[in-house]
Tab-separated table of C-alpha atoms and ligand atoms in Angstrom:
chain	number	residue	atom	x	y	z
B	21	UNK	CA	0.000	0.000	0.000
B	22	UNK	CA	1.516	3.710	-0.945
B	23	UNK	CA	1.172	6.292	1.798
B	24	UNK	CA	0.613	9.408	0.344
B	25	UNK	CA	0.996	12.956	1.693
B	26	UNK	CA	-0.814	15.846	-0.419
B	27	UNK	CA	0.447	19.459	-0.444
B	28	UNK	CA	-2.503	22.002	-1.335
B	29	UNK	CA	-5.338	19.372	-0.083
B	30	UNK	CA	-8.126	22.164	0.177
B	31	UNK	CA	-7.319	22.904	-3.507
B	32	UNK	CA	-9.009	22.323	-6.986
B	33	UNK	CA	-6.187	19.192	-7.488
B	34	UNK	CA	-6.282	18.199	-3.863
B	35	UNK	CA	-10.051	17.658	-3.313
B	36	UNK	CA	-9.964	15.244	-6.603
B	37	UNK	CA	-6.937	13.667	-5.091
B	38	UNK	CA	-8.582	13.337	-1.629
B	39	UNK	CA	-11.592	11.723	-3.763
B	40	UNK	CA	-9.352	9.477	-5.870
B	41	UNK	CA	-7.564	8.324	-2.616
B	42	UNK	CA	-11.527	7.329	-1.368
B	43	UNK	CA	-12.218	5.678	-4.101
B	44	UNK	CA	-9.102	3.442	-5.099
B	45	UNK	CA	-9.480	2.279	-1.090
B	46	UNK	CA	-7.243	-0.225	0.097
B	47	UNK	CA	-4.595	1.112	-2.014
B	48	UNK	CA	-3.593	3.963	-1.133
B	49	UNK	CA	-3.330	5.609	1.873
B	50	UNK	CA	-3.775	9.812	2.663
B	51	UNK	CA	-1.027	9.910	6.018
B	52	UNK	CA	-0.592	13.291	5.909
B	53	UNK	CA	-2.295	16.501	4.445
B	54	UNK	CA	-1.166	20.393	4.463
B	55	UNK	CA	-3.461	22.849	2.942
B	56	UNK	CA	-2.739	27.138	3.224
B	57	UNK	CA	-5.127	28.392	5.356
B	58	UNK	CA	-8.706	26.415	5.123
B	59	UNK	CA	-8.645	24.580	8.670
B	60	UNK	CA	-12.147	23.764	8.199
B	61	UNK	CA	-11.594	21.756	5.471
B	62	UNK	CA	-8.460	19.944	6.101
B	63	UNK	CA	-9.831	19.217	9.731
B	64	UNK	CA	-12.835	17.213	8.134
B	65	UNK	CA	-10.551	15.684	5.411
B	66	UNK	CA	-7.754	14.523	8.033
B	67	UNK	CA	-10.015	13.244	10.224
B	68	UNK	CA	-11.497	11.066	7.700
B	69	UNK	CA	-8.321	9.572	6.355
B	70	UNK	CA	-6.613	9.625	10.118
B	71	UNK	CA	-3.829	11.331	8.914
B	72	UNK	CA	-1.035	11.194	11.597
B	73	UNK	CA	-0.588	15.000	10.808
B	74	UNK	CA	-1.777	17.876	9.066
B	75	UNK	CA	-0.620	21.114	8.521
B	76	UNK	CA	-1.560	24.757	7.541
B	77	UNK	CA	0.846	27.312	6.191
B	78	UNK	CA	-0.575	30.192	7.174
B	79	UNK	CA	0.145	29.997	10.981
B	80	UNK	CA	-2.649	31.866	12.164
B	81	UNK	CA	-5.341	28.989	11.716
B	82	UNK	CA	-3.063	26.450	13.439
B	83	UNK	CA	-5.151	27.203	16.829
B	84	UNK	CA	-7.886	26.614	14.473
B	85	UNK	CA	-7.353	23.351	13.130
B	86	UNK	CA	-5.707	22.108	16.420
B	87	UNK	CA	-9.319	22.702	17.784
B	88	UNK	CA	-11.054	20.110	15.320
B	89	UNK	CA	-8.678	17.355	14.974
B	90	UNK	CA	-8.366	13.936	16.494
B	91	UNK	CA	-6.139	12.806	19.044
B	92	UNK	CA	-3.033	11.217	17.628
B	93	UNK	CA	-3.106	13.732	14.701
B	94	UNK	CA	0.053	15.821	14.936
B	95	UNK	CA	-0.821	19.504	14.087
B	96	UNK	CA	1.576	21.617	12.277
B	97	UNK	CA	2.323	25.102	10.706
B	98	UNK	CA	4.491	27.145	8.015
B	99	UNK	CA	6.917	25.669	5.767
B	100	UNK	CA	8.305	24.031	8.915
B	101	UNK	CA	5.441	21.870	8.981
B	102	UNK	CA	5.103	21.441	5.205
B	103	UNK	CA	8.819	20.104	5.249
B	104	UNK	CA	8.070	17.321	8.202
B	105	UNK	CA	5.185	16.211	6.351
B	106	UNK	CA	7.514	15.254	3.642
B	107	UNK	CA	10.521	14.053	6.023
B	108	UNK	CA	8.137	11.717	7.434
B	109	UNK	CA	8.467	7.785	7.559
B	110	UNK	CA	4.845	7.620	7.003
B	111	UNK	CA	5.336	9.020	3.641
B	112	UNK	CA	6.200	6.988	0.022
B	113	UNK	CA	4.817	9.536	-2.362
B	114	UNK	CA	4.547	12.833	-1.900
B	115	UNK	CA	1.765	14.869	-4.257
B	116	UNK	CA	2.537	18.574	-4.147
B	117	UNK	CA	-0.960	20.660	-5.795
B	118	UNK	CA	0.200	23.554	-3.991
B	119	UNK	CA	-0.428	26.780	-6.192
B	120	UNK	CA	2.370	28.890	-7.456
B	121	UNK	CA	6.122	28.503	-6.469
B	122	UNK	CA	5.274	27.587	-2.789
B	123	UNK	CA	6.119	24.135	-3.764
B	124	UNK	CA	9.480	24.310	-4.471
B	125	UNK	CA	10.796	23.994	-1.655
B	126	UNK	CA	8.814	20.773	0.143
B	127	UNK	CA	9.437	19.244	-3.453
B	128	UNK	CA	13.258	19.220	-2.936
B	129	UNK	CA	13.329	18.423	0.726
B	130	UNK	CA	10.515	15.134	-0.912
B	131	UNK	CA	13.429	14.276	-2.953
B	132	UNK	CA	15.846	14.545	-0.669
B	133	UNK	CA	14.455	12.616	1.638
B	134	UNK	CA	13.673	9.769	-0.864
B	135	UNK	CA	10.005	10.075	-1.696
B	136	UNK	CA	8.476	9.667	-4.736
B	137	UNK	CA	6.790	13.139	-6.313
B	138	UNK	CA	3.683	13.334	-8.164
B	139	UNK	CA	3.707	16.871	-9.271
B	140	UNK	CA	0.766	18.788	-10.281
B	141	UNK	CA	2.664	22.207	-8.948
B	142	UNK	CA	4.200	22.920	-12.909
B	143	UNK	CA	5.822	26.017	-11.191
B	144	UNK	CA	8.229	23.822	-9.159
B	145	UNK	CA	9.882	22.623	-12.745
B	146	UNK	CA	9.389	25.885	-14.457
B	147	UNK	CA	11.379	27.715	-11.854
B	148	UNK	CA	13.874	25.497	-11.203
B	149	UNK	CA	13.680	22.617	-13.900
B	150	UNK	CA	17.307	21.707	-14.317
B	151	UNK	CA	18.047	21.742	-10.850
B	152	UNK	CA	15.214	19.553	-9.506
B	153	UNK	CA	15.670	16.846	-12.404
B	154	UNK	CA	19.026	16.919	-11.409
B	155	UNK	CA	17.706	16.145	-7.798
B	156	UNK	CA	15.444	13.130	-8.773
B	157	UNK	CA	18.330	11.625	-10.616
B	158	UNK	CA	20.869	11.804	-8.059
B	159	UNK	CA	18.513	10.761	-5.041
B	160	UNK	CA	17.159	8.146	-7.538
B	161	UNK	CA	13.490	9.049	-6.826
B	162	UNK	CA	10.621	9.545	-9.497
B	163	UNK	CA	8.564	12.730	-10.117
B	164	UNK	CA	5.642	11.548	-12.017
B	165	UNK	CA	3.206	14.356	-13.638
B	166	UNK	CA	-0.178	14.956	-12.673
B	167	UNK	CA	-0.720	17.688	-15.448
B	168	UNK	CA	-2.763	16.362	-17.748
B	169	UNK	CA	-1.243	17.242	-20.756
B	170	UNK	CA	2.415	15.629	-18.930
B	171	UNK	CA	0.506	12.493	-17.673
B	172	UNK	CA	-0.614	12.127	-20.995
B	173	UNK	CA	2.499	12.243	-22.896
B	174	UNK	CA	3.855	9.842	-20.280
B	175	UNK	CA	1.006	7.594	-20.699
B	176	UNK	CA	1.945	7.925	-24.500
B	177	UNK	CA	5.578	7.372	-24.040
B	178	UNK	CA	5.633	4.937	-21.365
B	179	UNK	CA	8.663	6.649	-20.445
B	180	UNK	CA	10.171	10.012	-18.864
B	181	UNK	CA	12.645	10.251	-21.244
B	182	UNK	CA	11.118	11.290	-24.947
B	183	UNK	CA	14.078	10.087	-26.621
B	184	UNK	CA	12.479	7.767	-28.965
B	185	UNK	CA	9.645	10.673	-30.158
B	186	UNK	CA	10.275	13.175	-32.748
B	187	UNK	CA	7.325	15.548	-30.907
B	188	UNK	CA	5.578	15.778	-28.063
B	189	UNK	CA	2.349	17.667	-28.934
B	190	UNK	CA	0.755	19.613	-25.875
B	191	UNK	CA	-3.086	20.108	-26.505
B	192	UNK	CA	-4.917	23.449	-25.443
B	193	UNK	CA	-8.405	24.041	-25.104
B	194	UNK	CA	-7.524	27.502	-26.756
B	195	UNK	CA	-9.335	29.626	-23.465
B	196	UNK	CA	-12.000	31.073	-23.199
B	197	UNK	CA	-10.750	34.216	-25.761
B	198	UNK	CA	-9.944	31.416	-28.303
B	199	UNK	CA	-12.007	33.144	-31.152
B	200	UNK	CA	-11.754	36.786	-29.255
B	201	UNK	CA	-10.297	39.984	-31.424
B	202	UNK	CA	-7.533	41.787	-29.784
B	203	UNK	CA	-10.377	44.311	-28.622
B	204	UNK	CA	-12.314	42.244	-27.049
B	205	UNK	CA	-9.582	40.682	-25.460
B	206	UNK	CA	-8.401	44.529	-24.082
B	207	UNK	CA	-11.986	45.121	-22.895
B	208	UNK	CA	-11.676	41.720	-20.891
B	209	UNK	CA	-13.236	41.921	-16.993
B	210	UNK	CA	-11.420	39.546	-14.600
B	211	UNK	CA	-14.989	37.428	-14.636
B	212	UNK	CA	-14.682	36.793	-18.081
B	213	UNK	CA	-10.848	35.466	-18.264
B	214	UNK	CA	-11.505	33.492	-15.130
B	215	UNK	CA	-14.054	31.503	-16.737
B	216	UNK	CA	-12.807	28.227	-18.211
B	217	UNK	CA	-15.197	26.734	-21.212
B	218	UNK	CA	-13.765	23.206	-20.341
B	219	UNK	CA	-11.911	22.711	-16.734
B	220	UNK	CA	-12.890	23.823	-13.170
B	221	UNK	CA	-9.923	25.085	-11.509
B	222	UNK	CA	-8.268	27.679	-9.578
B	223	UNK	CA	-8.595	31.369	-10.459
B	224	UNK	CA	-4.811	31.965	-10.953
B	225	UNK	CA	-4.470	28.549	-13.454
B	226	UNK	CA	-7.729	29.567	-15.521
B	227	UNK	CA	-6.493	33.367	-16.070
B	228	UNK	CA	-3.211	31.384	-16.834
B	229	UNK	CA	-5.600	29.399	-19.228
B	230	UNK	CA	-6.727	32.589	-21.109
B	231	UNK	CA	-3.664	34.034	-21.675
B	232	UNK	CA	-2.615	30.725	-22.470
B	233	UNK	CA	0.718	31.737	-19.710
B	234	UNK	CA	-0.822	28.080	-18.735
B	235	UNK	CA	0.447	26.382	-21.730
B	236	UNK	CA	3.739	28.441	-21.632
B	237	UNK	CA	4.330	26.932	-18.139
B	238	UNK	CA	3.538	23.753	-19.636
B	239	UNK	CA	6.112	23.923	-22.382
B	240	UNK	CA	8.820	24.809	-20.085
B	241	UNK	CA	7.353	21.910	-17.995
B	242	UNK	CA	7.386	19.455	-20.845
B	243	UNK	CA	10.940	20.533	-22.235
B	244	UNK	CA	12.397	19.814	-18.059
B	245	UNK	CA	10.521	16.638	-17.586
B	246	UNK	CA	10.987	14.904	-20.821
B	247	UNK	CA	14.420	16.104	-21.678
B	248	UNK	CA	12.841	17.255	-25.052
B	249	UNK	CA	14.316	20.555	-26.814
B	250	UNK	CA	12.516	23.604	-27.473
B	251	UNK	CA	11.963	22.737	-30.976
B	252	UNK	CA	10.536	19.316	-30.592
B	253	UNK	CA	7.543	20.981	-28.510
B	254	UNK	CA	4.332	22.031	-30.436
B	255	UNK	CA	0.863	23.293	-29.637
B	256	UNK	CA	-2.407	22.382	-30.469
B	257	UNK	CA	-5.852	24.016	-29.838
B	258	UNK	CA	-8.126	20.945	-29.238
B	259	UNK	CA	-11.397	22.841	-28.076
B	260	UNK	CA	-13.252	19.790	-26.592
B	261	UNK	CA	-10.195	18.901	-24.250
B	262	UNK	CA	-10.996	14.919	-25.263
B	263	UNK	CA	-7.162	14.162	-26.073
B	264	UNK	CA	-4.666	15.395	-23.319
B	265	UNK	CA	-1.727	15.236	-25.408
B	266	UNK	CA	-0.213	13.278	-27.930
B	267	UNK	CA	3.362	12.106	-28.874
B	268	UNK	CA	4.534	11.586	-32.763
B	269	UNK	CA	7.268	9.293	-33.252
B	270	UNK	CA	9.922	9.085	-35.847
B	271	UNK	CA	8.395	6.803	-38.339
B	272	UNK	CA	5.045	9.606	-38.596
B	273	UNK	CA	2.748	7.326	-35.949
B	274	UNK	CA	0.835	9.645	-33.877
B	275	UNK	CA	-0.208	8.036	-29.951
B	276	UNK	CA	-3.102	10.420	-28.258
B	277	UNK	CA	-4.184	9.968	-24.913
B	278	UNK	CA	-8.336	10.651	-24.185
B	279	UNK	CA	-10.493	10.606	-21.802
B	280	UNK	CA	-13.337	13.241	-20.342
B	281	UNK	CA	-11.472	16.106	-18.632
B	282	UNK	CA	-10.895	15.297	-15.546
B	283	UNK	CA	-8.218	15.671	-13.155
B	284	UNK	CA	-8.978	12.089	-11.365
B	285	UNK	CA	-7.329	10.450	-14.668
B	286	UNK	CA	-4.167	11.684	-14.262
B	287	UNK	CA	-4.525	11.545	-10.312
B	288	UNK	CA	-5.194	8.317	-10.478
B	289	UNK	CA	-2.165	7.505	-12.272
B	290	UNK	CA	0.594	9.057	-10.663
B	291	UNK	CA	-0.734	6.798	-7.698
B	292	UNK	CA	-1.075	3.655	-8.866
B	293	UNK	CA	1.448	4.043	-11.568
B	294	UNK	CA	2.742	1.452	-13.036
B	295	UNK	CA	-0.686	-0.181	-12.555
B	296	UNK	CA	-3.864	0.570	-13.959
B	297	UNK	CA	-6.641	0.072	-11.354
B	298	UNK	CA	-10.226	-0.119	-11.809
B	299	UNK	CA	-12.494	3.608	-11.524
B	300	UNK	CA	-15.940	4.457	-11.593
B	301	UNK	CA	-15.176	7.602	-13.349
B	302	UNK	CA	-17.334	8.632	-16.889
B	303	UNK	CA	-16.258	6.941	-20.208
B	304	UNK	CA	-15.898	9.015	-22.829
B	305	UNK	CA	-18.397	8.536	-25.495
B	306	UNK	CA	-16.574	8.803	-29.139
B	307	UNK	CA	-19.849	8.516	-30.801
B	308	UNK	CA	-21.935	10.842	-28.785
B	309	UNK	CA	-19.031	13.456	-29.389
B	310	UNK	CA	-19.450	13.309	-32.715
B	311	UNK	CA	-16.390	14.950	-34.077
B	312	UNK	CA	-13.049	16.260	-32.500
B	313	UNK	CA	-11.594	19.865	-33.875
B	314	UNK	CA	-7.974	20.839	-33.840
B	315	UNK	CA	-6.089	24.563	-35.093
B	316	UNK	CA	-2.759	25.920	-34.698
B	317	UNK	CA	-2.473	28.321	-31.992
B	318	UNK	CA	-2.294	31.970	-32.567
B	319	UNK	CA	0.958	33.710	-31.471
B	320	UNK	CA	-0.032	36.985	-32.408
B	321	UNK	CA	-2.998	36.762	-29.791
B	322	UNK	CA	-0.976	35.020	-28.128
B	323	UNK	CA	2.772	35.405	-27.901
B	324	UNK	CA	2.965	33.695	-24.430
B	325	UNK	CA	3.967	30.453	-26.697
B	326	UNK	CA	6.944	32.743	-27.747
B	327	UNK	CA	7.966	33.495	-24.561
B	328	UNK	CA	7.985	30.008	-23.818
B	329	UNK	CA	10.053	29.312	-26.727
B	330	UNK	CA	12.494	32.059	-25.325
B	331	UNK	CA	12.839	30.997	-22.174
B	332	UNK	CA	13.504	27.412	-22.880
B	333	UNK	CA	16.474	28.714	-25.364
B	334	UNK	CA	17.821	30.924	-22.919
B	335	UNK	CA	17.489	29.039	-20.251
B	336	UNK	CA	19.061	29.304	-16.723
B	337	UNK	CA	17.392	31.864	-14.917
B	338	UNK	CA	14.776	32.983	-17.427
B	339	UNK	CA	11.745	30.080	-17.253
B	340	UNK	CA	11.847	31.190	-13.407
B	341	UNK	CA	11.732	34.977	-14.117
B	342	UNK	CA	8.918	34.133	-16.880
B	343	UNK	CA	6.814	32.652	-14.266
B	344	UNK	CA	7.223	34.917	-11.445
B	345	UNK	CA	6.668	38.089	-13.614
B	346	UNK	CA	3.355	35.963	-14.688
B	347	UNK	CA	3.007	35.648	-11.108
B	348	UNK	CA	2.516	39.444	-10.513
B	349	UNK	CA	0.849	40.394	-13.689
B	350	UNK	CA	-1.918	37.695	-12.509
B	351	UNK	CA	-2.204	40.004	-9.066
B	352	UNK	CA	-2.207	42.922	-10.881
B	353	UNK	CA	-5.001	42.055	-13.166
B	354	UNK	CA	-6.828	41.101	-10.356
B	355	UNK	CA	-6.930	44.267	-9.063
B	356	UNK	CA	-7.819	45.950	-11.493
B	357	UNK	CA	-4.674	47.360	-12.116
B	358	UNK	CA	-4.158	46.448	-15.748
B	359	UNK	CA	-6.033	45.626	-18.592
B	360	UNK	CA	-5.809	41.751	-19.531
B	361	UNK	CA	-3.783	41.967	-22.646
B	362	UNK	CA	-0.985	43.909	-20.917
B	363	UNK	CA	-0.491	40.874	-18.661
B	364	UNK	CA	1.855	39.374	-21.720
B	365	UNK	CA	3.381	42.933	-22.347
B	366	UNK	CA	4.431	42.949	-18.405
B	367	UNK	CA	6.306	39.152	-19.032
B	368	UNK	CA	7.939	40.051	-21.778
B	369	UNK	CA	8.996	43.835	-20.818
B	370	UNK	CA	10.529	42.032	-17.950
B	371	UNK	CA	12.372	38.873	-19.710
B	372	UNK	CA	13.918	41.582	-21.835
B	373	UNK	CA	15.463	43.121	-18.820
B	374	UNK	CA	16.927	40.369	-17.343
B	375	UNK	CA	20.314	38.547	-17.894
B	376	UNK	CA	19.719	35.042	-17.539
B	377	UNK	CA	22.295	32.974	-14.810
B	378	UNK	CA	23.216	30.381	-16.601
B	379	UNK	CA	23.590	27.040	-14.177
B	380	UNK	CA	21.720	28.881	-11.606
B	381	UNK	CA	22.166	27.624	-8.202
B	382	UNK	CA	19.014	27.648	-6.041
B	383	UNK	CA	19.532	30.678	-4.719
B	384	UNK	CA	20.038	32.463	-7.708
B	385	UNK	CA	17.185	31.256	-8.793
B	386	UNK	CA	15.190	32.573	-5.575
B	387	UNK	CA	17.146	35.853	-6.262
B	388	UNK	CA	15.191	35.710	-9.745
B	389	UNK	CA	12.261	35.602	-8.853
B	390	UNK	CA	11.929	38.125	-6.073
B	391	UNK	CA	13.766	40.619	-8.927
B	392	UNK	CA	11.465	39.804	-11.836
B	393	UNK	CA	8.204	40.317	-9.095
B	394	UNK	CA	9.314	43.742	-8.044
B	395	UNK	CA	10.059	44.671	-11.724
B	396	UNK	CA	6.896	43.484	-13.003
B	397	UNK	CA	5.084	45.101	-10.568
B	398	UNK	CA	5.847	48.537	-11.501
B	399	UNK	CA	6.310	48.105	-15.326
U	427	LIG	MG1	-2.417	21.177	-17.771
């Protein structure tokens, strides 16, 4: 049986992982959950797995949660507590769904320690790709997507090395601007870009879906975990969100991976992975479909696929300062503060500025992000 501690329980990924954990029962086992600052909720979910500790970040609800826990439940705070949850002995496999780049740092101290990673968190390998692969291979550990787009081409590949494909193909919904003029995109309210046509998620990941900053990530992701240059990564819009992603070999054979979007799939399968188990989740029905649609991207709309492109060349520091200028346009926009189609101008007016560190250490990288958050604040 796996014992499994999940980072970001109270989350959009976490609640379908705390579900998927019900479901496969005997399986698995939830030993340990952290969450930011909903006690409520990761109370009630600890107390149903009897986790032998839980932990918020924010420190101010520990008081909280102490109040509605079991006995024999260890209660914890900060990134303290975050990094004994992952120390543990209790622990195999550690799932970190924590949102932005707070999950960089339980993720190494995961490998460290020996745990296996199932990593929804893309941030953790955009900021600091080379470093944490570098990690896994020298603690010889396994970090095993829970993207969808990742778990598919690893379901495709059978692999985490893409070696024997010519291109890994990352499917995009397209947003919801997919078919939106410049104008309209300008005009955009934060209730419109936060809306998702296909996939329920967070508010920061479904702006990051309009911009398509989300697939950017990805492709900085894909290029990290796969070993796979720049130039063997392409995009597709696949509007339905039926295939996840697909992988095209060298002799033209194209392997897609489909089900109905849902984040339990891919869940599911960092977990039991390298066994399928049985689940009770919705088939897709081909016929009832109908038809599947596919179109190149548009990198005028959006250049975030550039950017991508950019960073992965450059390399070093710049995927980090990408993301973390991302980061605090996404803030900003939420405010009010700028209008949605400046949240790419803001990325790029601050990848142009920086220098990239090549073989950046950790703490260059940390030093990149906190400059690239104050720049892109004020630009
Ligand atoms: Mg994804």
């Amino acid at each position: 049986m796996k014992r499994i501690a999940i980072l970001g329980s109270t989350g959009s990924v976490g609640v379908n992982a705390c579900r998927v954990a019900e479901a496969l029962g005997g399986q698995v086992r939830v030993t340990a959950l952290a969450a930011h600052s909903n006690a409520d909720m990761l109370a009630s979910q600890a107390a149903k797995f009897g986790c032998s500790r839980a932990a918020v970040f924010n420190p101010k609800f520990k008081d909280r949660l102490s109040a509605q826990l079991p006995e024999g439940c260890k209660v914890l705070s900060g990134m303290e507590g975050l990094l004994e949850i992952v120390r543990s002995d209790d622990v195999d496999m550690v799932l970190c769904a924590i949102v932005g780049t707070g999950g960089l740092l339980p993720v190494m101290e995961a490998i460290r320690a020996g745990k296996e990673i199932a990593l929804a968190s893309k941030e953790v390998l955009v900021m600091a790709g080379a470093a944490v692969m570098t990690l896994v291979a020298e603690y010889k550990t396994k970090l095993i997507p829970v993207d969808s787009e990742h778990s598919a081409i690893f379901q495709c590949l059978d692999t985490l090395d893409s070696c024997s494909a010519e291109r890994l193909i990352l499917t995009s919904s397209g947003g919801p601007f997919r078919k939106a003029s410049l104008e309209e995109m300008r005009r955009a309210t934060f209730q419109q870009a936060v809306n998702h046509p296909v996939w329920s998620m967070g508010q920061k990941i479904s702006i990051d879906s309009a911009t398509l900053m989300n697939k950017a990530l990805e492709m900085v992701e894909a290029h990290f975990l796969f070993h796979c240059p720049e130039e063997k990564i392409a995009v597709l819009i696949h509007p339905q969100s039926v295939i996840h992603s697909m992988v095209e070999f060298s002799d033209g054979v194209l392997m897609a991976q489909m089900s109905v979007p849902d984040m339990r799939f891919p869940i599911q399968y960092a977990f039991t992975w390298p066994e399928r188990c049985p689940g009770n989740l919705r088939r897709l029905d081909l016929a009832a479909l109908g038809h599947l649609d596919f179109e190149e991207p548009d990198t005028v709309r959006f250049r975030s696929l550039l950017l991508a492109r950019t960073a992965i060349r450059q390399g070093g520091t710049m995927p980090c300062v990408m993301n973390a200028a991302n980061e605090a346009a996404f803030e900003r926009f939420k405010k009010g503060e700028i209008a949605f189609t400046r949240i790419l101008d803001v990325i790029e007016k601050t990848m142009e500025r920086h220098e990239s560190v090549k073989n950046a250490s950790f703490d260059d990288i940390f030093e990149a992000d906190r400059w690239a958050r104050n720049l892109a604040a004020t630009i």
